[in-house]
Coordinates of N, CA and C in Angstrom, one line a residue:
Q1 N 19.6 -5.5 -1.9 CA 18.4 -5.8 -1.2 C 17.7 -4.6 -0.7
V2 N 16.4 -4.7 -0.6 CA 15.6 -3.6 0.0 C 14.7 -4.1 1.1
Q3 N 14.7 -3.5 2.2 CA 13.8 -3.9 3.3 C 12.7 -2.9 3.4
L4 N 11.5 -3.4 3.6 CA 10.3 -2.6 3.7 C 9.6 -2.9 5.1
V5 N 9.3 -1.8 5.8 CA 8.6 -2.0 7.1 C 7.3 -1.2 7.1
E6 N 6.2 -1.9 7.2 CA 4.9 -1.2 7.2 C 4.4 -0.9 8.6
S7 N 3.6 0.1 8.7 CA 2.9 0.4 10.0 C 1.6 1.1 9.7
G8 N 0.7 1.1 10.7 CA -0.5 1.9 10.5 C -1.8 1.1 10.4
G9 N -1.7 -0.2 10.3 CA -2.9 -1.0 10.2 C -3.7 -1.0 11.5
G10 N -4.9 -1.6 11.5 CA -5.7 -1.7 12.7 C -7.1 -1.9 12.5
L11 N -7.9 -1.7 13.5 CA -9.4 -1.9 13.4 C -10.0 -0.5 13.4
V12 N -10.9 -0.4 12.4 CA -11.6 0.9 12.3 C -13.1 0.6 11.9
Q13 N -14.0 1.5 12.2 CA -15.4 1.4 11.8 C -15.6 1.8 10.4
A14 N -16.6 1.3 9.8 CA -16.9 1.7 8.4 C -17.1 3.2 8.3
R15 N -16.6 3.8 7.2 CA -16.6 5.2 6.9 C -15.4 5.9 7.7
G16 N -14.6 5.2 8.4 CA -13.5 5.7 9.1 C -12.3 5.8 8.2
S17 N -11.1 6.2 8.8 CA -9.9 6.4 8.0 C -8.7 5.8 8.7
L18 N -7.7 5.4 7.9 CA -6.5 4.9 8.4 C -5.4 5.4 7.4
R19 N -4.2 5.5 7.9 CA -3.0 5.8 7.0 C -2.0 4.8 7.3
L20 N -1.6 4.1 6.2 CA -0.5 3.1 6.2 C 0.8 3.8 5.8
S21 N 1.9 3.4 6.4 CA 3.2 3.9 6.1 C 4.1 2.7 5.7
C22 N 5.1 2.9 4.8 CA 6.0 1.9 4.5 C 7.4 2.6 4.3
A23 N 8.3 2.2 5.2 CA 9.6 2.8 5.1 C 10.6 1.8 4.4
A24 N 11.3 2.3 3.4 CA 12.2 1.5 2.7 C 13.7 1.8 3.1
S25 N 14.5 0.8 3.2 CA 15.9 0.9 3.5 C 16.7 -0.1 2.6
G26 N 18.0 0.1 2.6 CA 18.9 -0.7 1.8 C 19.2 -0.1 0.4
S27 N 19.1 -0.9 -0.6 CA 19.5 -0.5 -2.0 C 18.3 0.3 -2.6
I28 N 18.1 1.5 -2.0 CA 17.0 2.4 -2.5 C 17.1 2.8 -3.9
F29 N 18.4 2.9 -4.4 CA 18.6 3.4 -5.8 C 18.1 2.4 -6.8
S30 N 17.8 1.2 -6.4 CA 17.3 0.2 -7.4 C 15.8 0.2 -7.5
I31 N 15.1 1.1 -6.7 CA 13.7 1.1 -6.7 C 13.2 2.1 -7.8
N32 N 12.2 1.6 -8.6 CA 11.6 2.4 -9.6 C 10.3 3.0 -9.2
G33 N 9.6 2.2 -8.4 CA 8.3 2.6 -7.9 C 7.9 1.8 -6.7
M34 N 6.8 2.2 -6.0 CA 6.4 1.6 -4.8 C 4.8 1.5 -4.8
G35 N 4.3 0.6 -4.0 CA 2.9 0.5 -4.0 C 2.3 -0.3 -2.9
W36 N 1.0 -0.5 -2.9 CA 0.3 -1.3 -1.9 C -0.5 -2.3 -2.6
Y37 N -0.5 -3.5 -2.0 CA -1.3 -4.6 -2.4 C -2.1 -5.1 -1.2
R38 N -3.2 -5.8 -1.4 CA -3.9 -6.4 -0.3 C -4.4 -7.8 -0.7
Q39 N -4.6 -8.6 0.4 CA -5.1 -9.9 0.2 C -6.1 -10.2 1.3
A40 N -7.3 -10.5 0.9 CA -8.4 -10.8 1.9 C -8.4 -12.4 2.0
P41 N -9.0 -12.9 3.1 CA -9.0 -14.3 3.3 C -9.7 -15.0 2.1
G42 N -9.1 -16.0 1.5 CA -9.7 -16.8 0.4 C -9.6 -16.1 -0.9
K43 N -9.0 -15.0 -1.0 CA -8.9 -14.2 -2.2 C -7.5 -14.1 -2.7
E44 N -7.3 -13.8 -3.9 CA -5.9 -13.5 -4.4 C -5.5 -12.1 -4.0
R45 N -4.1 -12.0 -4.0 CA -3.6 -10.7 -3.7 C -3.9 -9.7 -4.9
E46 N -4.3 -8.5 -4.6 CA -4.6 -7.5 -5.6 C -3.9 -6.2 -5.4
R47 N -3.6 -5.6 -6.5 CA -2.9 -4.3 -6.4 C -3.9 -3.2 -6.1
V48 N -3.6 -2.4 -5.1 CA -4.4 -1.4 -4.6 C -4.0 0.0 -5.2
A49 N -2.7 0.3 -5.2 CA -2.2 1.5 -5.7 C -0.7 1.5 -5.8
I50 N -0.2 2.2 -6.9 CA 1.2 2.3 -7.0 C 1.5 3.7 -7.4
I51 N 2.8 4.1 -7.1 CA 3.3 5.4 -7.4 C 4.7 5.2 -8.0
T52 N 4.9 5.7 -9.2 CA 6.1 5.5 -9.9 C 7.2 6.6 -9.4
S53 N 8.4 6.4 -9.9 CA 9.5 7.3 -9.5 C 9.2 8.7 -10.0
S54 N 8.4 8.9 -11.0 CA 8.0 10.2 -11.6 C 6.7 10.7 -11.0
G55 N 6.1 10.0 -10.1 CA 5.0 10.5 -9.4 C 3.6 10.1 -10.0
I56 N 3.7 9.3 -11.0 CA 2.4 8.8 -11.6 C 1.8 7.8 -10.7
T57 N 0.5 7.9 -10.5 CA -0.3 7.1 -9.6 C -1.3 6.3 -10.3
I58 N -1.5 5.0 -9.9 CA -2.5 4.2 -10.5 C -3.3 3.5 -9.4
Y59 N -4.6 3.5 -9.5 CA -5.4 2.9 -8.4 C -6.3 1.8 -8.9
L60 N -6.6 0.9 -8.0 CA -7.7 -0.1 -8.2 C -9.0 0.6 -8.3
D61 N -9.8 0.2 -9.2 CA -11.1 1.0 -9.4 C -11.9 1.0 -8.1
A62 N -11.9 0.0 -7.3 CA -12.7 -0.1 -6.1 C -12.3 0.9 -5.0
V63 N -11.1 1.5 -5.2 CA -10.6 2.4 -4.1 C -10.5 3.9 -4.7
K64 N -10.7 4.1 -5.9 CA -10.5 5.4 -6.5 C -11.5 6.4 -5.8
G65 N -10.9 7.5 -5.5 CA -11.7 8.6 -4.8 C -11.7 8.4 -3.3
R66 N -11.2 7.3 -2.8 CA -11.2 7.0 -1.3 C -9.8 6.9 -0.8
F67 N -8.9 6.3 -1.6 CA -7.5 6.1 -1.2 C -6.6 7.0 -1.9
T68 N -5.5 7.4 -1.2 CA -4.5 8.3 -1.9 C -3.1 7.7 -1.5
I69 N -2.4 7.5 -2.5 CA -1.0 7.0 -2.3 C -0.1 8.2 -2.5
S70 N 1.0 8.3 -1.7 CA 1.9 9.4 -1.8 C 3.3 8.9 -1.3
R71 N 4.3 9.6 -1.6 CA 5.7 9.2 -1.2 C 6.5 10.4 -0.7
D72 N 7.3 10.2 0.2 CA 8.3 11.2 0.7 C 9.6 10.7 0.4
N73 N 10.2 11.2 -0.7 CA 11.5 10.7 -1.1 C 12.6 10.9 -0.1
A74 N 12.5 12.0 0.6 CA 13.6 12.3 1.6 C 13.6 11.3 2.7
K75 N 12.4 10.7 3.0 CA 12.3 9.7 4.1 C 12.2 8.3 3.5
N76 N 12.3 8.1 2.2 CA 12.1 6.8 1.5 C 10.9 6.1 2.0
T77 N 9.8 6.8 2.1 CA 8.6 6.3 2.7 C 7.4 6.5 1.7
V78 N 6.6 5.5 1.6 CA 5.3 5.7 0.9 C 4.2 5.5 1.8
Y79 N 3.1 6.3 1.5 CA 1.9 6.3 2.4 C 0.7 5.9 1.6
L80 N -0.3 5.3 2.3 CA -1.6 5.1 1.7 C -2.6 5.6 2.7
Q81 N -3.2 6.7 2.3 CA -4.3 7.3 3.1 C -5.6 6.7 2.6
M82 N -6.3 6.1 3.6 CA -7.5 5.3 3.3 C -8.7 6.0 4.0
D83 N -9.6 6.6 3.2 CA -10.8 7.3 3.8 C -12.0 6.5 3.3
S84 N -13.1 6.8 4.0 CA -14.4 6.2 3.7 C -14.3 4.7 3.6
L85 N -13.6 4.1 4.5 CA -13.3 2.7 4.5 C -14.6 1.9 4.6
K86 N -14.6 0.7 3.9 CA -15.8 -0.2 3.8 C -15.3 -1.5 4.4
P87 N -16.3 -2.3 4.8 CA -15.9 -3.7 5.3 C -15.2 -4.5 4.3
E88 N -15.5 -4.3 3.0 CA -14.8 -5.1 2.0 C -13.4 -4.6 1.7
D89 N -12.9 -3.6 2.4 CA -11.5 -3.2 2.4 C -10.7 -4.0 3.4
T90 N -11.4 -4.8 4.2 CA -10.7 -5.7 5.2 C -9.7 -6.6 4.5
A91 N -8.5 -6.6 4.9 CA -7.4 -7.4 4.2 C -6.1 -7.2 4.9
V92 N -5.1 -8.0 4.6 CA -3.8 -7.8 4.9 C -3.2 -6.9 3.8
Y93 N -2.6 -5.8 4.2 CA -2.0 -4.9 3.2 C -0.5 -5.0 3.1
F94 N 0.0 -5.2 1.9 CA 1.4 -5.4 1.8 C 2.0 -4.2 1.0
C95 N 3.1 -3.8 1.5 CA 3.9 -2.8 0.7 C 4.8 -3.5 -0.3
N96 N 4.9 -2.8 -1.4 CA 5.8 -3.4 -2.5 C 6.7 -2.4 -3.1
A97 N 7.9 -2.8 -3.4 CA 8.8 -1.9 -4.1 C 9.4 -2.7 -5.3
Y98 N 9.5 -2.0 -6.5 CA 9.9 -2.8 -7.6 C 10.9 -2.0 -8.4
G99 N 11.8 -2.8 -9.1 CA 12.8 -2.2 -9.9 C 13.0 -3.1 -11.1
V100 N 14.0 -2.9 -11.8 CA 14.3 -3.8 -13.0 C 14.7 -5.2 -12.5
G101 N 13.9 -6.1 -12.8 CA 14.1 -7.5 -12.3 C 14.0 -7.7 -10.8
K102 N 13.5 -6.7 -10.1 CA 13.5 -6.8 -8.7 C 12.0 -6.6 -8.2
N103 N 11.7 -7.3 -7.1 CA 10.4 -7.1 -6.5 C 10.5 -7.4 -5.0
Y104 N 10.2 -6.4 -4.2 CA 10.3 -6.6 -2.7 C 9.0 -6.4 -2.1
W105 N 8.8 -7.1 -0.9 CA 7.6 -7.1 -0.2 C 7.8 -6.8 1.3
G106 N 6.9 -6.1 1.9 CA 6.9 -6.0 3.3 C 6.2 -7.2 4.0
Q107 N 6.1 -7.2 5.3 CA 5.6 -8.3 6.0 C 4.1 -8.3 6.1
G108 N 3.5 -7.2 5.7 CA 2.0 -7.1 5.7 C 1.5 -6.5 7.0
T109 N 0.4 -5.7 6.9 CA -0.3 -5.2 8.1 C -1.8 -5.4 7.9
Q110 N -2.4 -5.8 9.0 CA -3.8 -6.1 9.0 C -4.7 -4.8 9.0
V111 N -5.6 -4.7 8.2 CA -6.6 -3.7 8.2 C -8.0 -4.3 8.3
T112 N -8.7 -4.0 9.4 CA -10.1 -4.6 9.6 C -11.1 -3.5 9.7
V113 N -12.1 -3.5 8.9 CA -13.1 -2.5 8.9 C -14.4 -3.2 9.3
S114 N -14.9 -2.7 10.5 CA -16.2 -3.2 11.0 C -17.4 -2.5 10.5
S115 N -18.5 -3.2 10.3 CA -19.7 -2.5 9.8 C -20.6 -1.9 10.9

């Protein structure tokens, strides 16, 4: 099992910045990659960004150039730096860790961007 604990959400004005953190613990060896998803009210959960064990990053088109995903392997932590935030970025953000046949989720952290 892998446990994921997120932090860093909150309320920010448009064009502001936030950094989300996700600390992983437990069976870390089983993780191939980590990422962030978000779900806005009335919408499906969507993948925002992922980073593989080899450092390859993939972003949702809507956040390219504004969000940056990174990981600190020594701390088993993944970060999502969010800049130039827009009201449409408002959502609950979930940390995800995946491996072969495994998929783990954090509890979610609310990000609210006011106009």
